[in-house]
mmCIF file of C-alpha atoms and ligand atoms in Angstrom:
data_model
loop_
_atom_site.group_PDB
_atom_site.id
_atom_site.type_symbol
_atom_site.label_atom_id
_atom_site.label_comp_id
_atom_site.label_asym_id
_atom_site.label_seq_id
_atom_site.Cartn_x
_atom_site.Cartn_y
_atom_site.Cartn_z
ATOM 1 C CA MET A 16 -23.070 -7.615 -31.184
ATOM 2 C CA GLN A 17 -19.446 -6.896 -32.003
ATOM 3 C CA LYS A 18 -17.066 -9.422 -30.503
ATOM 4 C CA ASN A 19 -14.507 -7.760 -28.269
ATOM 5 C CA PHE A 20 -12.320 -10.745 -27.457
ATOM 6 C CA VAL A 21 -10.576 -12.727 -30.178
ATOM 7 C CA LEU A 22 -8.498 -15.776 -29.422
ATOM 8 C CA SER A 23 -5.790 -16.199 -32.043
ATOM 9 C CA THR A 24 -3.665 -19.112 -30.794
ATOM 10 C CA THR A 25 -4.079 -21.830 -28.196
ATOM 11 C CA ASP A 26 -1.010 -23.656 -26.957
ATOM 12 C CA ARG A 27 -0.884 -27.369 -27.818
ATOM 13 C CA HIS A 28 0.941 -28.418 -24.661
ATOM 14 C CA SER A 29 -0.875 -26.346 -22.049
ATOM 15 C CA LYS A 30 -4.014 -24.252 -21.726
ATOM 16 C CA ALA A 31 -2.125 -21.050 -22.595
ATOM 17 C CA ARG A 32 -4.009 -18.693 -24.903
ATOM 18 C CA ARG A 33 -2.999 -15.745 -27.069
ATOM 19 C CA GLY A 34 -5.746 -13.217 -27.653
ATOM 20 C CA GLN A 35 -6.774 -9.601 -28.154
ATOM 21 C CA LEU A 36 -9.338 -7.714 -26.155
ATOM 22 C CA THR A 37 -10.702 -4.571 -27.812
ATOM 23 C CA THR A 38 -11.939 -1.730 -25.607
ATOM 24 C CA ALA A 39 -13.108 1.808 -26.338
ATOM 25 C CA HIS A 40 -9.601 3.055 -25.439
ATOM 26 C CA GLY A 41 -7.535 0.531 -27.336
ATOM 27 C CA VAL A 42 -6.547 -3.081 -27.810
ATOM 28 C CA ILE A 43 -5.053 -5.277 -25.098
ATOM 29 C CA ASP A 44 -2.840 -8.169 -26.140
ATOM 30 C CA THR A 45 -3.330 -11.155 -23.861
ATOM 31 C CA PRO A 46 -1.837 -12.638 -21.753
ATOM 32 C CA ALA A 47 -1.641 -9.146 -20.239
ATOM 33 C CA PHE A 48 -0.267 -7.620 -17.090
ATOM 34 C CA MET A 49 -2.122 -4.611 -15.671
ATOM 35 C CA PRO A 50 -0.042 -2.221 -13.529
ATOM 36 C CA ILE A 51 -2.036 -1.045 -10.534
ATOM 37 C CA GLY A 52 -2.926 2.627 -10.273
ATOM 38 C CA THR A 53 -4.255 2.509 -6.739
ATOM 39 C CA GLN A 54 -4.952 6.195 -6.124
ATOM 40 C CA GLY A 55 -5.251 7.378 -9.718
ATOM 41 C CA THR A 56 -1.530 6.836 -10.324
ATOM 42 C CA VAL A 57 0.727 3.863 -10.871
ATOM 43 C CA LYS A 58 3.044 4.758 -7.997
ATOM 44 C CA ALA A 59 5.931 7.021 -9.064
ATOM 45 C CA VAL A 60 5.323 6.550 -12.812
ATOM 46 C CA THR A 61 3.742 8.975 -15.289
ATOM 47 C CA PRO A 62 1.247 7.853 -17.940
ATOM 48 C CA ARG A 63 3.853 8.787 -20.585
ATOM 49 C CA GLU A 64 6.307 6.370 -18.977
ATOM 50 C CA LEU A 65 3.611 3.694 -18.842
ATOM 51 C CA ARG A 66 3.093 4.080 -22.573
ATOM 52 C CA GLU A 67 6.854 3.854 -23.136
ATOM 53 C CA LEU A 68 6.835 0.645 -21.087
ATOM 54 C CA ASP A 69 4.133 -0.667 -23.448
ATOM 55 C CA ALA A 70 1.541 -0.992 -20.703
ATOM 56 C CA GLN A 71 -1.718 -1.515 -22.580
ATOM 57 C CA ILE A 72 -4.097 -1.304 -19.638
ATOM 58 C CA ILE A 73 -3.961 -0.153 -16.028
ATOM 59 C CA LEU A 74 -6.131 -0.877 -13.038
ATOM 60 C CA GLY A 75 -7.888 1.771 -10.948
ATOM 61 C CA ASN A 76 -8.955 1.043 -7.356
ATOM 62 C CA THR A 77 -12.543 2.117 -6.874
ATOM 63 C CA TYR A 78 -12.430 2.049 -3.070
ATOM 64 C CA HIS A 79 -9.401 4.347 -2.828
ATOM 65 C CA LEU A 80 -10.748 6.822 -5.387
ATOM 66 C CA PHE A 81 -14.192 6.784 -3.772
ATOM 67 C CA VAL A 82 -12.666 7.623 -0.362
ATOM 68 C CA ARG A 83 -10.207 10.184 -1.789
ATOM 69 C CA PRO A 84 -10.555 12.459 -3.753
ATOM 70 C CA GLY A 85 -14.190 11.345 -3.979
ATOM 71 C CA LEU A 86 -16.493 10.998 -6.950
ATOM 72 C CA ASP A 87 -17.434 14.667 -7.240
ATOM 73 C CA VAL A 88 -13.835 15.602 -7.977
ATOM 74 C CA ILE A 89 -13.379 12.834 -10.544
ATOM 75 C CA LYS A 90 -16.698 13.676 -12.206
ATOM 76 C CA HIS A 91 -15.657 17.341 -12.312
ATOM 77 C CA PHE A 92 -12.595 16.327 -14.348
ATOM 78 C CA GLY A 93 -14.687 14.184 -16.692
ATOM 79 C CA GLY A 94 -13.740 10.742 -15.410
ATOM 80 C CA LEU A 95 -10.576 8.912 -14.416
ATOM 81 C CA HIS A 96 -8.991 8.918 -17.909
ATOM 82 C CA ASN A 97 -9.051 12.721 -18.054
ATOM 83 C CA PHE A 98 -8.234 13.223 -14.388
ATOM 84 C CA MET A 99 -4.982 11.228 -14.548
ATOM 85 C CA ASN A 100 -4.275 11.870 -18.234
ATOM 86 C CA TRP A 101 -4.130 8.218 -19.266
ATOM 87 C CA ASP A 102 -5.865 7.586 -22.589
ATOM 88 C CA GLY A 103 -5.445 3.804 -22.669
ATOM 89 C CA PRO A 104 -7.818 1.165 -21.304
ATOM 90 C CA ILE A 105 -8.630 1.144 -17.571
ATOM 91 C CA LEU A 106 -10.080 -1.676 -15.542
ATOM 92 C CA THR A 107 -11.759 -0.620 -12.300
ATOM 93 C CA ASP A 108 -12.236 -3.077 -9.470
ATOM 94 C CA SER A 109 -15.518 -3.055 -7.559
ATOM 95 C CA GLY A 110 -14.005 -1.775 -4.320
ATOM 96 C CA GLY A 111 -15.053 -4.971 -2.555
ATOM 97 C CA TYR A 112 -11.571 -6.339 -1.973
ATOM 98 C CA GLN A 113 -10.373 -3.176 -0.203
ATOM 99 C CA ILE A 114 -13.550 -2.927 1.866
ATOM 100 C CA PHE A 115 -12.856 -6.422 3.132
ATOM 101 C CA SER A 116 -9.139 -5.899 3.626
ATOM 102 C CA LEU A 117 -8.741 -2.225 4.661
ATOM 103 C CA ALA A 118 -11.953 -0.732 5.986
ATOM 104 C CA LYS A 119 -13.273 -1.149 9.522
ATOM 105 C CA LEU A 120 -16.591 -2.223 11.045
ATOM 106 C CA ARG A 121 -18.010 -4.107 8.141
ATOM 107 C CA LYS A 122 -21.548 -5.338 8.246
ATOM 108 C CA ILE A 123 -22.387 -7.564 5.330
ATOM 109 C CA THR A 124 -26.010 -8.159 4.399
ATOM 110 C CA ASP A 125 -27.739 -9.169 1.223
ATOM 111 C CA GLY A 126 -28.230 -5.473 0.541
ATOM 112 C CA GLY A 127 -24.531 -4.619 0.619
ATOM 113 C CA VAL A 128 -21.651 -3.752 2.949
ATOM 114 C CA GLU A 129 -21.532 -1.074 5.603
ATOM 115 C CA PHE A 130 -18.044 0.096 6.519
ATOM 116 C CA GLN A 131 -15.871 2.879 7.894
ATOM 117 C CA ASN A 132 -13.122 3.972 5.555
ATOM 118 C CA HIS A 133 -9.487 3.680 6.664
ATOM 119 C CA ILE A 134 -8.633 7.368 6.066
ATOM 120 C CA ASP A 135 -10.998 9.365 8.296
ATOM 121 C CA GLY A 136 -13.307 6.638 9.570
ATOM 122 C CA ALA A 137 -16.352 8.071 7.757
ATOM 123 C CA ARG A 138 -19.180 5.597 7.384
ATOM 124 C CA ALA A 139 -20.256 4.467 3.965
ATOM 125 C CA PHE A 140 -22.416 1.828 2.391
ATOM 126 C CA ILE A 141 -21.782 0.031 -0.840
ATOM 127 C CA SER A 142 -24.272 -2.173 -2.652
ATOM 128 C CA PRO A 143 -23.871 -3.915 -6.004
ATOM 129 C CA GLU A 144 -25.774 -1.019 -7.600
ATOM 130 C CA ILE A 145 -23.621 1.621 -5.884
ATOM 131 C CA ALA A 146 -20.438 -0.226 -6.901
ATOM 132 C CA MET A 147 -21.650 -0.016 -10.509
ATOM 133 C CA GLU A 148 -22.622 3.624 -10.191
ATOM 134 C CA ILE A 149 -19.168 4.529 -8.860
ATOM 135 C CA GLN A 150 -17.413 2.587 -11.597
ATOM 136 C CA ALA A 151 -19.610 4.238 -14.230
ATOM 137 C CA ALA A 152 -18.567 7.647 -12.849
ATOM 138 C CA LEU A 153 -14.891 6.653 -12.995
ATOM 139 C CA GLY A 154 -15.504 5.748 -16.634
ATOM 140 C CA GLY A 155 -13.244 2.695 -16.937
ATOM 141 C CA ASP A 156 -13.365 0.328 -19.901
ATOM 142 C CA ILE A 157 -13.848 -2.777 -17.800
ATOM 143 C CA ALA A 158 -15.869 -2.803 -14.581
ATOM 144 C CA MET A 159 -15.993 -5.587 -12.022
ATOM 145 C CA ALA A 160 -19.059 -6.967 -10.265
ATOM 146 C CA LEU A 161 -19.139 -6.526 -6.480
ATOM 147 C CA ASP A 162 -18.128 -9.731 -4.715
ATOM 148 C CA GLU A 163 -17.283 -10.878 -1.224
ATOM 149 C CA CYS A 164 -13.678 -11.968 -1.003
ATOM 150 C CA VAL A 165 -13.364 -14.325 1.960
ATOM 151 C CA PRO A 166 -10.072 -14.585 3.850
ATOM 152 C CA TYR A 167 -7.880 -17.676 4.068
ATOM 153 C CA PRO A 168 -8.542 -19.992 5.801
ATOM 154 C CA CYS A 169 -12.325 -20.012 5.516
ATOM 155 C CA GLU A 170 -14.928 -22.506 6.830
ATOM 156 C CA TYR A 171 -16.748 -24.475 4.151
ATOM 157 C CA ASP A 172 -20.225 -23.283 5.162
ATOM 158 C CA TYR A 173 -19.227 -19.643 5.178
ATOM 159 C CA ALA A 174 -17.460 -19.980 1.823
ATOM 160 C CA ALA A 175 -20.580 -21.617 0.343
ATOM 161 C CA GLN A 176 -22.950 -18.906 1.596
ATOM 162 C CA SER A 177 -20.536 -16.203 0.542
ATOM 163 C CA ALA A 178 -20.197 -17.585 -3.005
ATOM 164 C CA GLU A 179 -23.993 -17.584 -3.278
ATOM 165 C CA LEU A 180 -24.122 -13.984 -2.069
ATOM 166 C CA THR A 181 -21.490 -13.112 -4.694
ATOM 167 C CA THR A 182 -23.729 -14.667 -7.377
ATOM 168 C CA ARG A 183 -26.759 -12.679 -6.220
ATOM 169 C CA TRP A 184 -24.681 -9.496 -6.205
ATOM 170 C CA ALA A 185 -23.273 -10.318 -9.650
ATOM 171 C CA LYS A 186 -26.793 -10.603 -11.029
ATOM 172 C CA ARG A 187 -27.722 -7.204 -9.598
ATOM 173 C CA CYS A 188 -24.603 -5.598 -11.098
ATOM 174 C CA LEU A 189 -25.486 -7.014 -14.487
ATOM 175 C CA GLU A 190 -29.094 -5.835 -14.217
ATOM 176 C CA TRP A 191 -27.946 -2.346 -13.228
ATOM 177 C CA LYS A 192 -25.560 -2.216 -16.176
ATOM 178 C CA ARG A 193 -28.195 -3.409 -18.658
ATOM 179 C CA ARG A 194 -30.755 -0.944 -17.377
ATOM 180 C CA ASN A 195 -28.419 2.062 -17.265
ATOM 181 C CA GLY A 196 -26.393 1.082 -20.316
ATOM 182 C CA GLU A 197 -29.500 1.272 -22.471
ATOM 183 C CA THR A 198 -30.323 4.731 -21.118
ATOM 184 C CA ALA A 199 -26.731 5.866 -21.660
ATOM 185 C CA LYS A 200 -26.791 4.661 -25.273
ATOM 186 C CA ARG A 201 -29.649 7.006 -25.989
ATOM 187 C CA GLY A 202 -27.616 9.897 -24.515
ATOM 188 C CA LEU A 203 -25.046 12.093 -26.190
ATOM 189 C CA ALA A 204 -22.459 10.268 -28.278
ATOM 190 C CA ASP A 205 -19.471 11.782 -26.486
ATOM 191 C CA SER A 206 -20.772 11.980 -22.924
ATOM 192 C CA PRO A 207 -18.993 9.958 -20.236
ATOM 193 C CA ASP A 208 -22.220 7.974 -19.911
ATOM 194 C CA ARG A 209 -21.861 6.909 -23.497
ATOM 195 C CA GLY A 210 -18.476 5.424 -22.665
ATOM 196 C CA PHE A 211 -20.104 3.445 -19.910
ATOM 197 C CA ALA A 212 -22.585 1.966 -22.378
ATOM 198 C CA ASP A 213 -19.629 0.619 -24.377
ATOM 199 C CA SER A 214 -17.751 -0.653 -21.325
ATOM 200 C CA MET A 215 -17.481 -4.274 -20.289
ATOM 201 C CA LEU A 216 -18.487 -5.962 -17.063
ATOM 202 C CA PHE A 217 -16.663 -8.981 -15.652
ATOM 203 C CA GLY A 218 -18.153 -11.425 -13.147
ATOM 204 C CA ILE A 219 -16.054 -12.893 -10.326
ATOM 205 C CA VAL A 220 -15.817 -16.555 -9.359
ATOM 206 C CA GLN A 221 -15.364 -17.220 -5.629
ATOM 207 C CA GLY A 222 -15.507 -20.415 -3.546
ATOM 208 C CA ALA A 223 -12.335 -20.184 -1.441
ATOM 209 C CA THR A 224 -10.195 -23.339 -1.533
ATOM 210 C CA PHE A 225 -13.060 -25.793 -2.125
ATOM 211 C CA ASP A 226 -13.150 -27.493 -5.518
ATOM 212 C CA ASP A 227 -16.908 -28.057 -5.585
ATOM 213 C CA LEU A 228 -17.636 -24.468 -4.524
ATOM 214 C CA ARG A 229 -15.244 -23.086 -7.165
ATOM 215 C CA GLN A 230 -16.999 -25.209 -9.783
ATOM 216 C CA GLN A 231 -20.510 -24.206 -8.657
ATOM 217 C CA SER A 232 -19.530 -20.557 -8.462
ATOM 218 C CA ALA A 233 -18.019 -20.649 -11.963
ATOM 219 C CA GLN A 234 -21.156 -22.282 -13.379
ATOM 220 C CA ALA A 235 -23.479 -19.813 -11.651
ATOM 221 C CA ILE A 236 -21.504 -16.754 -12.722
ATOM 222 C CA VAL A 237 -21.073 -17.964 -16.318
ATOM 223 C CA GLU A 238 -24.797 -18.660 -16.479
ATOM 224 C CA LEU A 239 -25.382 -14.914 -15.942
ATOM 225 C CA ASP A 240 -23.351 -14.132 -19.090
ATOM 226 C CA PHE A 241 -20.638 -11.535 -18.471
ATOM 227 C CA ASP A 242 -18.135 -9.991 -20.917
ATOM 228 C CA GLY A 243 -15.310 -11.727 -19.051
ATOM 229 C CA TYR A 244 -14.637 -13.768 -15.944
ATOM 230 C CA ALA A 245 -12.334 -13.243 -13.028
ATOM 231 C CA ILE A 246 -11.126 -15.686 -10.434
ATOM 232 C CA GLY A 247 -11.201 -13.856 -7.125
ATOM 233 C CA GLY A 248 -10.242 -14.866 -3.613
ATOM 234 C CA VAL A 249 -6.858 -16.185 -4.722
ATOM 235 C CA SER A 250 -3.504 -14.942 -3.477
ATOM 236 C CA VAL A 251 -5.061 -14.111 -0.092
ATOM 237 C CA GLY A 252 -2.427 -15.971 1.923
ATOM 238 C CA GLU A 253 -3.205 -19.546 0.888
ATOM 239 C CA PRO A 254 -0.383 -21.950 -0.070
ATOM 240 C CA GLU A 255 0.541 -21.805 -3.743
ATOM 241 C CA GLU A 256 -0.860 -25.301 -4.457
ATOM 242 C CA GLU A 257 -4.279 -24.223 -3.136
ATOM 243 C CA MET A 258 -4.159 -21.169 -5.380
ATOM 244 C CA MET A 259 -3.369 -23.295 -8.447
ATOM 245 C CA ARG A 260 -6.151 -25.724 -7.527
ATOM 246 C CA ALA A 261 -8.705 -22.944 -7.100
ATOM 247 C CA VAL A 262 -8.000 -21.842 -10.665
ATOM 248 C CA GLU A 263 -7.909 -25.396 -12.021
ATOM 249 C CA SER A 264 -11.310 -26.150 -10.434
ATOM 250 C CA ALA A 265 -13.030 -23.166 -12.011
ATOM 251 C CA GLU A 266 -11.288 -22.948 -15.397
ATOM 252 C CA PRO A 267 -13.047 -25.827 -17.229
ATOM 253 C CA PHE A 268 -16.385 -24.058 -16.653
ATOM 254 C CA LEU A 269 -15.309 -20.730 -18.128
ATOM 255 C CA PRO A 270 -16.248 -20.123 -21.769
ATOM 256 C CA ARG A 271 -13.362 -20.285 -24.199
ATOM 257 C CA ASP A 272 -14.347 -17.133 -26.062
ATOM 258 C CA LYS A 273 -14.261 -14.726 -23.102
ATOM 259 C CA PRO A 274 -11.228 -13.236 -21.322
ATOM 260 C CA ARG A 275 -10.222 -14.691 -17.957
ATOM 261 C CA TYR A 276 -8.631 -12.622 -15.232
ATOM 262 C CA ALA A 277 -6.789 -14.122 -12.241
ATOM 263 C CA MET A 278 -7.034 -11.393 -9.614
ATOM 264 C CA GLY A 279 -4.176 -10.098 -7.502
ATOM 265 C CA LEU A 280 -1.416 -12.334 -8.883
ATOM 266 C CA GLY A 281 1.473 -12.894 -8.501
ATOM 267 C CA THR A 282 5.197 -13.590 -8.823
ATOM 268 C CA PRO A 283 6.655 -14.007 -12.337
ATOM 269 C CA PRO A 284 6.642 -17.851 -12.108
ATOM 270 C CA GLN A 285 3.062 -17.781 -10.780
ATOM 271 C CA LEU A 286 1.959 -15.674 -13.752
ATOM 272 C CA LEU A 287 3.405 -18.233 -16.172
ATOM 273 C CA GLU A 288 1.750 -21.080 -14.237
ATOM 274 C CA MET A 289 -1.559 -19.227 -14.439
ATOM 275 C CA ILE A 290 -1.142 -18.624 -18.173
ATOM 276 C CA ALA A 291 -0.510 -22.364 -18.580
ATOM 277 C CA ARG A 292 -3.813 -22.904 -16.742
ATOM 278 C CA GLY A 293 -5.752 -20.780 -19.224
ATOM 279 C CA MET A 294 -5.693 -17.326 -17.584
ATOM 280 C CA ASP A 295 -5.347 -14.157 -19.713
ATOM 281 C CA MET A 296 -5.134 -11.119 -17.436
ATOM 282 C CA PHE A 297 -3.281 -10.283 -14.239
ATOM 283 C CA ASP A 298 -2.733 -7.459 -11.800
ATOM 284 C CA CYS A 299 -0.272 -7.375 -8.969
ATOM 285 C CA VAL A 300 1.132 -4.836 -6.522
ATOM 286 C CA LEU A 301 4.481 -6.645 -6.163
ATOM 287 C CA PRO A 302 6.495 -4.826 -8.874
ATOM 288 C CA THR A 303 5.572 -1.391 -7.515
ATOM 289 C CA ARG A 304 5.239 -2.237 -3.823
ATOM 290 C CA LEU A 305 8.506 -4.155 -3.479
ATOM 291 C CA ALA A 306 10.387 -1.472 -5.409
ATOM 292 C CA ARG A 307 9.919 0.735 -2.385
ATOM 293 C CA ASN A 308 12.069 -1.502 -0.195
ATOM 294 C CA GLY A 309 14.727 -1.945 -2.851
ATOM 295 C CA THR A 310 13.572 -5.236 -4.360
ATOM 296 C CA ALA A 311 14.098 -5.691 -8.095
ATOM 297 C CA PHE A 312 12.619 -8.500 -10.195
ATOM 298 C CA THR A 313 14.866 -10.251 -12.683
ATOM 299 C CA THR A 314 14.247 -13.275 -14.870
ATOM 300 C CA THR A 315 16.103 -15.450 -12.362
ATOM 301 C CA GLY A 316 14.628 -14.133 -9.121
ATOM 302 C CA THR A 317 14.546 -11.029 -6.951
ATOM 303 C CA LEU A 318 17.489 -8.912 -5.839
ATOM 304 C CA ASN A 319 17.458 -6.820 -2.700
ATOM 305 C CA LEU A 320 19.488 -3.824 -3.776
ATOM 306 C CA LYS A 321 19.871 -2.706 -0.172
ATOM 307 C CA ASN A 322 22.333 -5.529 0.373
ATOM 308 C CA ALA A 323 25.967 -4.532 0.957
ATOM 309 C CA GLN A 324 27.141 -6.833 -1.856
ATOM 310 C CA PHE A 325 25.840 -4.314 -4.419
ATOM 311 C CA ALA A 326 27.658 -1.255 -3.018
ATOM 312 C CA LEU A 327 30.467 -1.372 -5.597
ATOM 313 C CA ASP A 328 28.520 -3.178 -8.322
ATOM 314 C CA LYS A 329 28.831 -1.340 -11.650
ATOM 315 C CA SER A 330 26.499 -3.662 -13.564
ATOM 316 C CA PRO A 331 22.850 -2.798 -14.258
ATOM 317 C CA ILE A 332 20.001 -4.384 -12.255
ATOM 318 C CA GLU A 333 19.725 -6.928 -15.071
ATOM 319 C CA GLU A 334 22.101 -7.458 -18.005
ATOM 320 C CA ASN A 335 20.488 -6.861 -21.414
ATOM 321 C CA CYS A 336 17.399 -5.273 -19.882
ATOM 322 C CA ALA A 337 16.087 -2.518 -22.158
ATOM 323 C CA CYS A 338 14.542 -0.367 -19.405
ATOM 324 C CA ASP A 339 15.812 3.158 -18.667
ATOM 325 C CA ALA A 340 17.118 2.174 -15.219
ATOM 326 C CA CYS A 341 19.264 -0.631 -16.642
ATOM 327 C CA ARG A 342 20.466 1.297 -19.688
ATOM 328 C CA GLU A 343 21.667 4.244 -17.635
ATOM 329 C CA PHE A 344 22.416 3.307 -14.000
ATOM 330 C CA SER A 345 24.393 0.816 -11.937
ATOM 331 C CA ARG A 346 23.243 -1.394 -9.070
ATOM 332 C CA GLY A 347 25.701 0.440 -6.824
ATOM 333 C CA TYR A 348 24.193 3.830 -7.635
ATOM 334 C CA ILE A 349 20.601 2.646 -7.234
ATOM 335 C CA ARG A 350 21.572 0.977 -3.940
ATOM 336 C CA HIS A 351 22.937 4.320 -2.743
ATOM 337 C CA LEU A 352 19.687 6.094 -3.728
ATOM 338 C CA ILE A 353 17.574 3.547 -1.853
ATOM 339 C CA LYS A 354 19.789 3.674 1.245
ATOM 340 C CA ALA A 355 19.653 7.492 1.197
ATOM 341 C CA GLU A 356 15.859 7.306 0.682
ATOM 342 C CA GLU A 357 16.110 9.314 -2.509
ATOM 343 C CA ILE A 358 12.868 9.223 -4.527
ATOM 344 C CA LEU A 359 14.756 8.479 -7.738
ATOM 345 C CA GLY A 360 15.830 5.096 -6.327
ATOM 346 C CA LEU A 361 12.306 3.809 -5.978
ATOM 347 C CA ARG A 362 11.335 5.319 -9.319
ATOM 348 C CA LEU A 363 14.152 3.525 -11.129
ATOM 349 C CA ILE A 364 13.383 0.164 -9.517
ATOM 350 C CA THR A 365 9.660 0.643 -10.227
ATOM 351 C CA LEU A 366 10.404 1.341 -13.907
ATOM 352 C CA HIS A 367 12.605 -1.745 -14.094
ATOM 353 C CA ASN A 368 10.084 -3.980 -12.279
ATOM 354 C CA LEU A 369 7.172 -2.882 -14.459
ATOM 355 C CA HIS A 370 9.303 -3.405 -17.549
ATOM 356 C CA SER A 371 10.213 -6.838 -16.246
ATOM 357 C CA TYR A 372 6.574 -7.886 -15.722
ATOM 358 C CA LEU A 373 5.326 -6.382 -18.986
ATOM 359 C CA ASN A 374 8.207 -7.902 -20.886
ATOM 360 C CA LEU A 375 7.499 -11.321 -19.399
ATOM 361 C CA MET A 376 3.963 -11.111 -20.795
ATOM 362 C CA LYS A 377 5.314 -10.033 -24.183
ATOM 363 C CA ARG A 378 7.662 -13.019 -24.148
ATOM 364 C CA ALA A 379 4.823 -15.354 -23.088
ATOM 365 C CA ARG A 380 2.730 -14.132 -26.031
ATOM 366 C CA THR A 381 5.543 -14.770 -28.505
ATOM 367 C CA GLU A 382 6.187 -18.214 -27.048
ATOM 368 C CA ILE A 383 2.492 -19.134 -27.306
ATOM 369 C CA GLU A 384 2.486 -18.003 -30.933
ATOM 370 C CA SER A 385 5.450 -20.254 -31.704
ATOM 371 C CA SER A 386 4.066 -23.217 -29.709
ATOM 372 C CA THR A 387 7.052 -23.137 -27.356
ATOM 373 C CA PHE A 388 5.329 -21.656 -24.332
ATOM 374 C CA ASP A 389 5.357 -24.761 -22.195
ATOM 375 C CA GLN A 390 9.109 -25.331 -22.603
ATOM 376 C CA PHE A 391 9.675 -21.657 -21.854
ATOM 377 C CA ARG A 392 7.515 -21.821 -18.710
ATOM 378 C CA LYS A 393 9.282 -24.912 -17.367
ATOM 379 C CA ALA A 394 12.743 -23.454 -17.960
ATOM 380 C CA PHE A 395 11.789 -20.092 -16.450
ATOM 381 C CA VAL A 396 10.235 -21.611 -13.324
ATOM 382 C CA ALA A 397 13.188 -23.998 -12.853
ATOM 383 C CA GLY A 398 15.670 -21.143 -13.218
ATOM 384 C CA TYR A 399 13.859 -18.817 -10.819
ATOM 385 C CA LYS A 400 15.721 -18.766 -7.514
ATOM 386 C CA THR A 401 13.409 -16.796 -5.233
ATOM 387 C CA ARG A 402 10.369 -18.853 -4.291
ATOM 388 C CA ASP A 403 8.736 -16.184 -2.194
ATOM 389 C CA PRO A 404 9.621 -12.584 -3.052
ATOM 390 C CA MET A 405 8.115 -11.349 0.210
ATOM 391 C CA MET A 406 10.891 -13.214 2.013
ATOM 392 C CA VAL A 407 13.659 -11.069 0.637
ATOM 393 C CA GLU A 408 16.963 -11.597 2.378
HETATM 394 ZN ZN1 ZN B 26 15.804 -2.956 -16.273
#
């Protein structure tokens, strides 16, 4: 079988890795940041702008797309790539995380999860097989196995049972993919099903904040043999040290030659810390979500552009930033747009924030290649003033 992940450099002073993941829709340079396209759009940004920002992959939220517009509509348009006019790689999540965080009345059994969606309260049921079926219809390049993401804090016994359930579900996802992938391969060369046959499936490690459970979960999931491995159940409200430990506990058991994805992370310093701990892929709502309340990410921390201090500020959000917002507009003007609730304000900050995250990954890759990543990480983290971007002043 053709190898789709190639590791080109490993840092000598940390576990940082530089690699390339090849998908049917293009190559992803790792470490990579994946902007989140929750409802079939990265909020306020067009696919053309994403390409200009050098985004190499985006994430699609299965739960949101399943609830609205629904699979029939997306199938009618020939899959998510065609529907949203993005021709680069797409990773779809399993929908599990949103079911556990957004939907109501969940009943979890070995069979799957019963829930009411958060839009119109309609009842639905999702099983590992259904999660795979939905993701196949969306037609992403990387699908995720259905897992149970437990909240923080979580009792040991529940976390242990839940991690075992996640393993059983992972196995069923893999079996579904193998069974249906073979059928799809025999189908038409250019049918959406064919794309599914070439897609990848990642397994998810759980185990909450317990070292032994993280280790056991990693071993059990790796045993099943996925195309890549994700660490889930992190960044769910636990202290940062617990998050780092969860990754450190699982990482030694992940195979070197497969991509590793730390789910739902994080702030710029956290991304560098995760890269230093051997993680390759990230997704995070912060750059797009915080843009909406006027928060911009810079290499030294966050700025809340709503603050009065920026009213007369003629400088760009960040000096020497190559993004459109910084090349063409001042902090004072963008502050005015945000205060006046003009759509352009949030668009400009979103463009800057995405550029900032994507550029940080680009920089990390260069630093790994020149064996200077660890110095870079330490200096960046030390120089970063905002510890918690959610606590903007
Ligand atoms: Zn900028």
